[in-house]
Amino acid sequence: MSPSSILPQPSVEERACSEAVSELIRAELTTAGGWLSFERFMELALYAPGLGYYSAGSAKLGAGGDFVTAPESSDLFSRCLARQCAEVLAVTGGEILELGAGTGRMAAMLLTELEAGGVLPERYAILEVSADLAARQRERLAKLPPAVRERVVWLERLPERPLRGVVLANEVADALPCRRFTLTADGLSELGVALADGDPLHEFRDALRAPDTALARACDEILTQLPEPLPHGYTSEVCLRLAPWIESLGAFLAQGVLLICDYGLPRRHYYHPQRLTGTLRCHYRHRAHDDPYLNVGVQDITAWVDFTRVAEAALASALTVAGFTTQAAFLLGLGLEGMVAAAGTDLERTRLAGEARRLIMPEEMGEAFKVMALTRGGDMSLAGFALSDLRHLL
Ligand SMILES: C[S@@+](CC[C@H](N)C(=O)[O-])C[C@H]1O[C@@H](n2cnc3c(N)ncnc32)[C@H](O)[C@@H]1O
């Protein structure tokens, strides 16, 4: 069944938005000679200034948007994360830097919990690429008590001075633009984007061409590490921006932990022969599908995270891979069950138990979502990683 048949019709405003983004992509495609890498297409569709999915004004996160993240689904997530932050801040002091803070709900809950525990960070910095979401974060965080609110700052770029404390990135790595490849009978091809002339539903289509050196090298490394060969027709993604991103974060972390939370897998599971069509997913009004050329600019596009790539980049940046675990194990290690049990009323307990199930059950967010801790500056005890097993990364 074609994804277009299961998706709600976009509104008139969304169609106009989509047309404006598509026009921009069309123009760039034409200038580039008729072909763009998927990475560039995804970058424009999501982040073209004032037009892309994250840059323009659609709801994006939450019930009225396209998808729900863990901190949007339940404050239990942020309450557990606050415990992990408190444990680190007790050793390092310093600040929290959150990347891609979405609606600001996680920041508000973290700060509320840390204040209640008497362990507020010196500063809570947010680096957000979406002007629209940054405006929403300001509106939400303005409601915090003044003594808390005054610690929150928005950064235009990553810090240049050394940072002590915690760096958080929940569902940011999956939003980094990725490249796509296909294994054909003739070898590796890059799957890019061309104009889909004459297709009534799509302006753009997949288009193959020979991979450039960077993609060829990355795929070569992946293929030689896998325990079995991948079949012809196998299509997947590689995020070449992941390593430079981790390196840029490692560059300023003087002492503390970088927590990457996202859906993803170690490499040998990510590139499993049965995962024939890769991990690219689009989200539009709470429907997930795999057609990035529908509703261009008004739907989210994501790809799962290859956590082995994250770990390799961390090691290359002299960070320690201190923990890797499922979201379920992370939250249980931080006392999720006790939080549910401590609810004031039966009604509240039932509500929290339902939210906790969504966060930890394997068929919901518990197994697909992972948490990785990258540290620098000495051994740190990390309660969320009590059940961490780094052998999963191999
Ligand atoms: C899927 S949303 C997740 C939002 C929030 N962390 C949550 O869990 O609800 C992705 C967020 O990352 C932001 N983002 C994407 N790329 C980024 C980057 N390179 N640096 C900082 N933020 C980024 C987006 O604007 C958005 O706020």
PDB file of N, CA and C and ligand atoms in Angstrom, residues 47 54 61 67 69 71-72 98 100-102 127-130 133 170-172 176 245, ligand 1:
ATOM      1  N   TYR A  47      15.787  21.811   7.372  1.00  0.00           N
ATOM      2  CA  TYR A  47      16.415  22.972   8.019  1.00  0.00           C
ATOM      3  C   TYR A  47      16.575  24.205   7.126  1.00  0.00           C
ATOM      4  N   TYR A  54      11.908  21.842  10.460  1.00  0.00           N
ATOM      5  CA  TYR A  54      12.241  22.323  11.819  1.00  0.00           C
ATOM      6  C   TYR A  54      12.317  23.845  11.891  1.00  0.00           C
ATOM      7  N   LEU A  61       6.328  18.493  17.437  1.00  0.00           N
ATOM      8  CA  LEU A  61       6.277  17.536  18.542  1.00  0.00           C
ATOM      9  C   LEU A  61       4.940  17.612  19.273  1.00  0.00           C
ATOM     10  N   PHE A  67       4.986  13.667  15.882  1.00  0.00           N
ATOM     11  CA  PHE A  67       5.596  12.557  16.636  1.00  0.00           C
ATOM     12  C   PHE A  67       5.735  12.965  18.094  1.00  0.00           C
ATOM     13  N   THR A  69       8.245  12.398  21.513  1.00  0.00           N
ATOM     14  CA  THR A  69       9.517  11.886  22.031  1.00  0.00           C
ATOM     15  C   THR A  69       9.301  11.443  23.487  1.00  0.00           C
ATOM     16  N   PRO A  71      10.560  12.529  26.421  1.00  0.00           N
ATOM     17  CA  PRO A  71      10.217  13.565  27.400  1.00  0.00           C
ATOM     18  C   PRO A  71       8.867  14.225  27.139  1.00  0.00           C
ATOM     19  N   GLU A  72       8.376  14.137  25.904  1.00  0.00           N
ATOM     20  CA  GLU A  72       7.037  14.670  25.607  1.00  0.00           C
ATOM     21  C   GLU A  72       5.973  13.667  26.045  1.00  0.00           C
ATOM     22  N   GLU A  98      22.047  21.499  26.741  1.00  0.00           N
ATOM     23  CA  GLU A  98      21.127  20.626  26.000  1.00  0.00           C
ATOM     24  C   GLU A  98      21.137  21.012  24.522  1.00  0.00           C
ATOM     25  N   GLY A 100      19.310  20.729  20.885  1.00  0.00           N
ATOM     26  CA  GLY A 100      18.007  20.429  20.275  1.00  0.00           C
ATOM     27  C   GLY A 100      16.939  20.179  21.316  1.00  0.00           C
ATOM     28  N   ALA A 101      16.510  21.238  22.001  1.00  0.00           N
ATOM     29  CA  ALA A 101      15.648  21.069  23.190  1.00  0.00           C
ATOM     30  C   ALA A 101      14.156  20.966  22.861  1.00  0.00           C
ATOM     31  N   GLY A 102      13.800  20.870  21.581  1.00  0.00           N
ATOM     32  CA  GLY A 102      12.392  20.648  21.222  1.00  0.00           C
ATOM     33  C   GLY A 102      11.480  21.728  21.794  1.00  0.00           C
ATOM     34  N   LEU A 127      21.382  24.794  22.903  1.00  0.00           N
ATOM     35  CA  LEU A 127      21.769  25.109  21.522  1.00  0.00           C
ATOM     36  C   LEU A 127      20.703  24.510  20.623  1.00  0.00           C
ATOM     37  N   GLU A 128      19.985  25.368  19.930  1.00  0.00           N
ATOM     38  CA  GLU A 128      18.842  24.927  19.126  1.00  0.00           C
ATOM     39  C   GLU A 128      18.972  25.498  17.726  1.00  0.00           C
ATOM     40  N   VAL A 129      18.891  24.634  16.705  1.00  0.00           N
ATOM     41  CA  VAL A 129      19.034  25.152  15.343  1.00  0.00           C
ATOM     42  C   VAL A 129      17.723  25.728  14.807  1.00  0.00           C
ATOM     43  N   SER A 130      16.610  25.392  15.425  1.00  0.00           N
ATOM     44  CA  SER A 130      15.309  25.852  14.928  1.00  0.00           C
ATOM     45  C   SER A 130      14.873  27.114  15.681  1.00  0.00           C
ATOM     46  N   LEU A 133      11.455  26.558  17.303  1.00  0.00           N
ATOM     47  CA  LEU A 133      11.462  25.796  18.565  1.00  0.00           C
ATOM     48  C   LEU A 133      12.133  26.599  19.681  1.00  0.00           C
ATOM     49  N   ASN A 170      18.827  14.447  23.232  1.00  0.00           N
ATOM     50  CA  ASN A 170      17.764  13.447  23.102  1.00  0.00           C
ATOM     51  C   ASN A 170      17.108  13.584  21.737  1.00  0.00           C
ATOM     52  N   GLU A 171      17.192  12.520  20.957  1.00  0.00           N
ATOM     53  CA  GLU A 171      16.622  12.503  19.597  1.00  0.00           C
ATOM     54  C   GLU A 171      17.132  13.664  18.742  1.00  0.00           C
ATOM     55  N   VAL A 172      18.421  13.907  18.803  1.00  0.00           N
ATOM     56  CA  VAL A 172      19.040  14.905  17.922  1.00  0.00           C
ATOM     57  C   VAL A 172      19.859  14.181  16.840  1.00  0.00           C
ATOM     58  N   LEU A 176      20.158  14.332  12.187  1.00  0.00           N
ATOM     59  CA  LEU A 176      21.275  14.813  11.358  1.00  0.00           C
ATOM     60  C   LEU A 176      21.114  14.250   9.942  1.00  0.00           C
ATOM     61  N   TRP A 245      30.193  15.679  14.348  1.00  0.00           N
ATOM     62  CA  TRP A 245      29.333  16.244  15.400  1.00  0.00           C
ATOM     63  C   TRP A 245      29.845  15.811  16.790  1.00  0.00           C
TER      64      TRP A 245
HETATM   65  C1  LIG B   1      13.309  15.133  17.196  1.00  0.00           C
HETATM   66  S1  LIG B   1      13.530  16.722  17.889  1.00  0.00           S
HETATM   67  C2  LIG B   1      13.861  16.287  19.591  1.00  0.00           C
HETATM   68  C3  LIG B   1      13.520  17.404  20.555  1.00  0.00           C
HETATM   69  C4  LIG B   1      13.766  17.137  22.029  1.00  0.00           C
HETATM   70  N1  LIG B   1      15.155  16.840  22.313  1.00  0.00           N
HETATM   71  C5  LIG B   1      12.889  16.019  22.539  1.00  0.00           C
HETATM   72  O1  LIG B   1      13.403  14.934  22.805  1.00  0.00           O
HETATM   73  O2  LIG B   1      11.668  16.224  22.645  1.00  0.00           O
HETATM   74  C6  LIG B   1      15.115  17.189  17.269  1.00  0.00           C
HETATM   75  C7  LIG B   1      15.621  18.502  17.831  1.00  0.00           C
HETATM   76  O3  LIG B   1      16.982  18.684  17.473  1.00  0.00           O
HETATM   77  C8  LIG B   1      17.159  19.980  16.906  1.00  0.00           C
HETATM   78  N2  LIG B   1      18.386  19.870  16.094  1.00  0.00           N
HETATM   79  C9  LIG B   1      18.588  19.229  14.932  1.00  0.00           C
HETATM   80  N3  LIG B   1      19.881  19.275  14.559  1.00  0.00           N
HETATM   81  C10 LIG B   1      20.534  19.947  15.544  1.00  0.00           C
HETATM   82  C11 LIG B   1      21.901  20.316  15.773  1.00  0.00           C
HETATM   83  N4  LIG B   1      22.849  20.008  14.884  1.00  0.00           N
HETATM   84  N5  LIG B   1      22.204  20.989  16.901  1.00  0.00           N
HETATM   85  C12 LIG B   1      21.244  21.311  17.797  1.00  0.00           C
HETATM   86  N6  LIG B   1      19.938  20.997  17.640  1.00  0.00           N
HETATM   87  C13 LIG B   1      19.593  20.323  16.527  1.00  0.00           C
HETATM   88  C14 LIG B   1      15.820  20.234  16.234  1.00  0.00           C
HETATM   89  O4  LIG B   1      15.590  21.561  15.923  1.00  0.00           O
HETATM   90  C15 LIG B   1      14.882  19.708  17.343  1.00  0.00           C
HETATM   91  O5  LIG B   1      14.760  20.620  18.411  1.00  0.00           O
END
